[in-house]
């Protein structure tokens, strides 16, 4: 009796996450995969079919460029966010605990801002009429107010802002667990604080840094409002085009095909990064 | 050769003085142990010397030169940390060569020096290994080798052996001492283990609550503790309430005892004091052999450890411990009344 109950419980425990995964991820993905092979009916919706037309359409210089640009802008945002976020988090973790908590709470508050609010806030801040350029004019650094948006820089800035709290939250646990005697040991051996930072702290946290890069990269790939709010049409990422196809063009099969392809390419990139990381680790 | 000199060194964290007006002169080429209970300020004192903390007040002078304002990374000291702090992303060899690389030493010289140091700590041929592949004892040796790579002016160790098991720790104490004597490097070891300090040190500095209570050769401190804290902390001591009746004579439980000498500060004092007697100096005798009017106690417990015998006695409500050898074990058993002899030349009278 108890034996039977044990097996039931033993079977149910792993079944729960498996079931959740199937219901919430595998089935929707299956539907999307199926739809990506469907035939689009112009002026209507779509009809079941099995054709590669949607994928074929994707392999054009136009969408190829968009794909490359999307990857590029997200990679830039990830690198920038980590380059700023890593020293930030390091100094944060060195502060007295009492001072750390309000800063972390503040960062969590930033997380609660949606992409929409972040996008429009930056577009106002970078605008000609109400933006920071007015401040620069007042200080005397600029001659007349200027709009910094829409532009590539504005988009990158927005994406960095979106990803930054995540870099801090992901790196904080590892950085606060770092043995404080490690940088001290480096200093006793003659390394200046700067040198100890780059030769000890950064290499010790290499895995955390790579992990954070991947996270912010993947996270910003999905941003579809910021490119429209802060960028010009040529800065629209694949996410924007997927939204455009799915919602405004009513071309769900093509949107699904793009999404699938995007997913595969991102997965491949992440896998490649991990593989490269593993190689250097065993080689070192 | 002036060695290390600390003048009025103080470190306050808010209201608390972790190190409180420490004045010390430490001779060169000696091994000094900073000894005290946890929180006594010994680690803070070491970190002040290392330059990892900035003193609130006072000066540190090395061979006459003031170290105030010299950064930790410019002091050319070697330090072994409590956690060892070996760099996990570097090999053993790269760890040891780290300080040399910073100083721009070329690769061939570095490799030669790493091999030399690995021989010195008896770990030849592990230079290519990762830190994670080493045992605790091996890591210990690598940390020592790394700190010695540049021939440091001062060799500092913060509880270096605390992570090792008891047997290995005893072995490493001897090895570390022999290594220090061979290299004749001025060394400061922080420890809370009085046995470790007695094993290794030329000079023991006993600290409590940020202050230095006594500094001197280990045996000197053992024989003549400066106060009851030192007497209690270094080894085991019987601290017996007594009364100073005249210079050189105290009264213990109604019995007069003549002391060989009196600490100079107490020569003029009369009244309540404490007598410190080491267990091996306390003699227990069957009543028949003792003086008729001598001190008496009841045997409460006998712990026969084979190599030594510990006799616990109750002497007028005061618990006393005597240690003797199995050969000299007195013919007494639990519950007996026994005579207690305190040799006047081995007892130290202390204030309080």
mmCIF file with all atom_site columns, N, CA, C and O in Angstrom, chain B residues 231-254:
data_model
loop_
_atom_site.group_PDB
_atom_site.id
_atom_site.type_symbol
_atom_site.label_atom_id
_atom_site.label_alt_id
_atom_site.label_comp_id
_atom_site.label_asym_id
_atom_site.label_entity_id
_atom_site.label_seq_id
_atom_site.pdbx_PDB_ins_code
_atom_site.Cartn_x
_atom_site.Cartn_y
_atom_site.Cartn_z
_atom_site.occupancy
_atom_site.B_iso_or_equiv
_atom_site.pdbx_formal_charge
_atom_site.auth_seq_id
_atom_site.auth_comp_id
_atom_site.auth_asym_id
_atom_site.auth_atom_id
_atom_site.pdbx_PDB_model_num
ATOM 1  N N  . UNK B 1 231 ? 47.796 34.143 31.785 1.00 0.00 ? 231 UNK B N  1
ATOM 2  C CA . UNK B 1 231 ? 48.013 32.876 32.469 1.00 0.00 ? 231 UNK B CA 1
ATOM 3  C C  . UNK B 1 231 ? 46.967 31.857 32.055 1.00 0.00 ? 231 UNK B C  1
ATOM 4  O O  . UNK B 1 231 ? 47.255 30.680 31.843 1.00 0.00 ? 231 UNK B O  1
ATOM 5  N N  . UNK B 1 232 ? 45.734 32.308 31.904 1.00 0.00 ? 232 UNK B N  1
ATOM 6  C CA . UNK B 1 232 ? 44.636 31.420 31.557 1.00 0.00 ? 232 UNK B CA 1
ATOM 7  C C  . UNK B 1 232 ? 44.659 31.052 30.086 1.00 0.00 ? 232 UNK B C  1
ATOM 8  O O  . UNK B 1 232 ? 44.304 29.948 29.707 1.00 0.00 ? 232 UNK B O  1
ATOM 9  N N  . UNK B 1 233 ? 45.091 31.996 29.232 1.00 0.00 ? 233 UNK B N  1
ATOM 10 C CA . UNK B 1 233 ? 45.038 31.772 27.790 1.00 0.00 ? 233 UNK B CA 1
ATOM 11 C C  . UNK B 1 233 ? 46.178 30.890 27.300 1.00 0.00 ? 233 UNK B C  1
ATOM 12 O O  . UNK B 1 233 ? 45.998 30.061 26.413 1.00 0.00 ? 233 UNK B O  1
ATOM 13 N N  . UNK B 1 234 ? 47.356 31.084 27.886 1.00 0.00 ? 234 UNK B N  1
ATOM 14 C CA . UNK B 1 234 ? 48.520 30.298 27.459 1.00 0.00 ? 234 UNK B CA 1
ATOM 15 C C  . UNK B 1 234 ? 48.581 29.056 28.335 1.00 0.00 ? 234 UNK B C  1
ATOM 16 O O  . UNK B 1 234 ? 48.918 29.128 29.508 1.00 0.00 ? 234 UNK B O  1
ATOM 17 N N  . UNK B 1 235 ? 48.249 27.934 27.768 1.00 0.00 ? 235 UNK B N  1
ATOM 18 C CA . UNK B 1 235 ? 48.270 26.695 28.527 1.00 0.00 ? 235 UNK B CA 1
ATOM 19 C C  . UNK B 1 235 ? 47.176 26.689 29.568 1.00 0.00 ? 235 UNK B C  1
ATOM 20 O O  . UNK B 1 235 ? 46.276 27.525 29.567 1.00 0.00 ? 235 UNK B O  1
ATOM 21 N N  . UNK B 1 236 ? 47.268 25.727 30.473 1.00 0.00 ? 236 UNK B N  1
ATOM 22 C CA . UNK B 1 236 ? 46.284 25.644 31.543 1.00 0.00 ? 236 UNK B CA 1
ATOM 23 C C  . UNK B 1 236 ? 46.943 26.143 32.801 1.00 0.00 ? 236 UNK B C  1
ATOM 24 O O  . UNK B 1 236 ? 48.128 25.896 33.047 1.00 0.00 ? 236 UNK B O  1
ATOM 25 N N  . UNK B 1 237 ? 46.208 26.884 33.593 1.00 0.00 ? 237 UNK B N  1
ATOM 26 C CA . UNK B 1 237 ? 46.782 27.379 34.818 1.00 0.00 ? 237 UNK B CA 1
ATOM 27 C C  . UNK B 1 237 ? 45.766 27.279 35.944 1.00 0.00 ? 237 UNK B C  1
ATOM 28 O O  . UNK B 1 237 ? 44.571 27.424 35.722 1.00 0.00 ? 237 UNK B O  1
ATOM 29 N N  . UNK B 1 238 ? 46.265 26.978 37.151 1.00 0.00 ? 238 UNK B N  1
ATOM 30 C CA . UNK B 1 238 ? 45.419 27.054 38.331 1.00 0.00 ? 238 UNK B CA 1
ATOM 31 C C  . UNK B 1 238 ? 45.479 28.480 38.820 1.00 0.00 ? 238 UNK B C  1
ATOM 32 O O  . UNK B 1 238 ? 46.554 28.978 39.167 1.00 0.00 ? 238 UNK B O  1
ATOM 33 N N  . UNK B 1 239 ? 44.346 29.158 38.805 1.00 0.00 ? 239 UNK B N  1
ATOM 34 C CA . UNK B 1 239 ? 44.315 30.530 39.288 1.00 0.00 ? 239 UNK B CA 1
ATOM 35 C C  . UNK B 1 239 ? 43.657 30.502 40.670 1.00 0.00 ? 239 UNK B C  1
ATOM 36 O O  . UNK B 1 239 ? 42.456 30.288 40.793 1.00 0.00 ? 239 UNK B O  1
ATOM 37 N N  . UNK B 1 240 ? 44.505 30.674 41.683 1.00 0.00 ? 240 UNK B N  1
ATOM 38 C CA . UNK B 1 240 ? 44.040 30.496 43.062 1.00 0.00 ? 240 UNK B CA 1
ATOM 39 C C  . UNK B 1 240 ? 43.964 31.850 43.756 1.00 0.00 ? 240 UNK B C  1
ATOM 40 O O  . UNK B 1 240 ? 44.962 32.593 43.781 1.00 0.00 ? 240 UNK B O  1
ATOM 41 N N  . UNK B 1 241 ? 42.804 32.170 44.341 1.00 0.00 ? 241 UNK B N  1
ATOM 42 C CA . UNK B 1 241 ? 42.731 33.425 45.100 1.00 0.00 ? 241 UNK B CA 1
ATOM 43 C C  . UNK B 1 241 ? 43.700 33.376 46.279 1.00 0.00 ? 241 UNK B C  1
ATOM 44 O O  . UNK B 1 241 ? 43.831 32.347 46.942 1.00 0.00 ? 241 UNK B O  1
ATOM 45 N N  . UNK B 1 242 ? 44.420 34.458 46.526 1.00 0.00 ? 242 UNK B N  1
ATOM 46 C CA . UNK B 1 242 ? 45.375 34.482 47.636 1.00 0.00 ? 242 UNK B CA 1
ATOM 47 C C  . UNK B 1 242 ? 45.428 35.891 48.210 1.00 0.00 ? 242 UNK B C  1
ATOM 48 O O  . UNK B 1 242 ? 44.758 36.805 47.726 1.00 0.00 ? 242 UNK B O  1
ATOM 49 N N  . UNK B 1 243 ? 46.203 36.040 49.231 1.00 0.00 ? 243 UNK B N  1
ATOM 50 C CA . UNK B 1 243 ? 46.323 37.341 49.881 1.00 0.00 ? 243 UNK B CA 1
ATOM 51 C C  . UNK B 1 243 ? 47.807 37.644 50.050 1.00 0.00 ? 243 UNK B C  1
ATOM 52 O O  . UNK B 1 243 ? 48.564 36.788 50.505 1.00 0.00 ? 243 UNK B O  1
ATOM 53 N N  . UNK B 1 244 ? 48.208 38.836 49.641 1.00 0.00 ? 244 UNK B N  1
ATOM 54 C CA . UNK B 1 244 ? 49.617 39.203 49.847 1.00 0.00 ? 244 UNK B CA 1
ATOM 55 C C  . UNK B 1 244 ? 49.740 39.724 51.277 1.00 0.00 ? 244 UNK B C  1
ATOM 56 O O  . UNK B 1 244 ? 49.111 40.722 51.627 1.00 0.00 ? 244 UNK B O  1
ATOM 57 N N  . UNK B 1 245 ? 50.509 39.043 52.079 1.00 0.00 ? 245 UNK B N  1
ATOM 58 C CA . UNK B 1 245 ? 50.634 39.470 53.481 1.00 0.00 ? 245 UNK B CA 1
ATOM 59 C C  . UNK B 1 245 ? 51.873 40.317 53.697 1.00 0.00 ? 245 UNK B C  1
ATOM 60 O O  . UNK B 1 245 ? 51.895 41.248 54.499 1.00 0.00 ? 245 UNK B O  1
ATOM 61 N N  . UNK B 1 246 ? 52.951 39.998 52.995 1.00 0.00 ? 246 UNK B N  1
ATOM 62 C CA . UNK B 1 246 ? 54.121 40.867 53.008 1.00 0.00 ? 246 UNK B CA 1
ATOM 63 C C  . UNK B 1 246 ? 54.909 40.595 51.743 1.00 0.00 ? 246 UNK B C  1
ATOM 64 O O  . UNK B 1 246 ? 54.578 39.666 51.007 1.00 0.00 ? 246 UNK B O  1
ATOM 65 N N  . UNK B 1 247 ? 55.893 41.422 51.425 1.00 0.00 ? 247 UNK B N  1
ATOM 66 C CA . UNK B 1 247 ? 56.642 41.252 50.193 1.00 0.00 ? 247 UNK B CA 1
ATOM 67 C C  . UNK B 1 247 ? 57.229 39.841 50.152 1.00 0.00 ? 247 UNK B C  1
ATOM 68 O O  . UNK B 1 247 ? 57.957 39.430 51.051 1.00 0.00 ? 247 UNK B O  1
ATOM 69 N N  . UNK B 1 248 ? 56.864 39.080 49.122 1.00 0.00 ? 248 UNK B N  1
ATOM 70 C CA . UNK B 1 248 ? 57.419 37.729 48.975 1.00 0.00 ? 248 UNK B CA 1
ATOM 71 C C  . UNK B 1 248 ? 56.631 36.640 49.665 1.00 0.00 ? 248 UNK B C  1
ATOM 72 O O  . UNK B 1 248 ? 56.975 35.473 49.558 1.00 0.00 ? 248 UNK B O  1
ATOM 73 N N  . UNK B 1 249 ? 55.567 36.995 50.354 1.00 0.00 ? 249 UNK B N  1
ATOM 74 C CA . UNK B 1 249 ? 54.779 35.967 51.019 1.00 0.00 ? 249 UNK B CA 1
ATOM 75 C C  . UNK B 1 249 ? 53.289 36.168 50.748 1.00 0.00 ? 249 UNK B C  1
ATOM 76 O O  . UNK B 1 249 ? 52.771 37.269 50.860 1.00 0.00 ? 249 UNK B O  1
ATOM 77 N N  . UNK B 1 250 ? 52.637 35.051 50.372 1.00 0.00 ? 250 UNK B N  1
ATOM 78 C CA . UNK B 1 250 ? 51.192 35.124 50.182 1.00 0.00 ? 250 UNK B CA 1
ATOM 79 C C  . UNK B 1 250 ? 50.542 34.078 51.079 1.00 0.00 ? 250 UNK B C  1
ATOM 80 O O  . UNK B 1 250 ? 51.194 33.130 51.537 1.00 0.00 ? 250 UNK B O  1
ATOM 81 N N  . UNK B 1 251 ? 49.245 34.280 51.297 1.00 0.00 ? 251 UNK B N  1
ATOM 82 C CA . UNK B 1 251 ? 48.511 33.315 52.093 1.00 0.00 ? 251 UNK B CA 1
ATOM 83 C C  . UNK B 1 251 ? 47.454 32.681 51.203 1.00 0.00 ? 251 UNK B C  1
ATOM 84 O O  . UNK B 1 251 ? 46.658 33.382 50.575 1.00 0.00 ? 251 UNK B O  1
ATOM 85 N N  . UNK B 1 252 ? 47.486 31.328 51.132 1.00 0.00 ? 252 UNK B N  1
ATOM 86 C CA . UNK B 1 252 ? 46.505 30.606 50.324 1.00 0.00 ? 252 UNK B CA 1
ATOM 87 C C  . UNK B 1 252 ? 45.711 29.708 51.256 1.00 0.00 ? 252 UNK B C  1
ATOM 88 O O  . UNK B 1 252 ? 46.275 28.840 51.917 1.00 0.00 ? 252 UNK B O  1
ATOM 89 N N  . UNK B 1 253 ? 44.414 29.909 51.311 1.00 0.00 ? 253 UNK B N  1
ATOM 90 C CA . UNK B 1 253 ? 43.508 29.111 52.154 1.00 0.00 ? 253 UNK B CA 1
ATOM 91 C C  . UNK B 1 253 ? 44.077 28.941 53.566 1.00 0.00 ? 253 UNK B C  1
ATOM 92 O O  . UNK B 1 253 ? 44.109 27.839 54.119 1.00 0.00 ? 253 UNK B O  1
ATOM 93 N N  . UNK B 1 254 ? 44.604 30.025 54.105 1.00 0.00 ? 254 UNK B N  1
ATOM 94 C CA . UNK B 1 254 ? 45.082 29.994 55.480 1.00 0.00 ? 254 UNK B CA 1
ATOM 95 C C  . UNK B 1 254 ? 46.506 29.487 55.636 1.00 0.00 ? 254 UNK B C  1
ATOM 96 O O  . UNK B 1 254 ? 47.028 29.413 56.756 1.00 0.00 ? 254 UNK B O  1
#
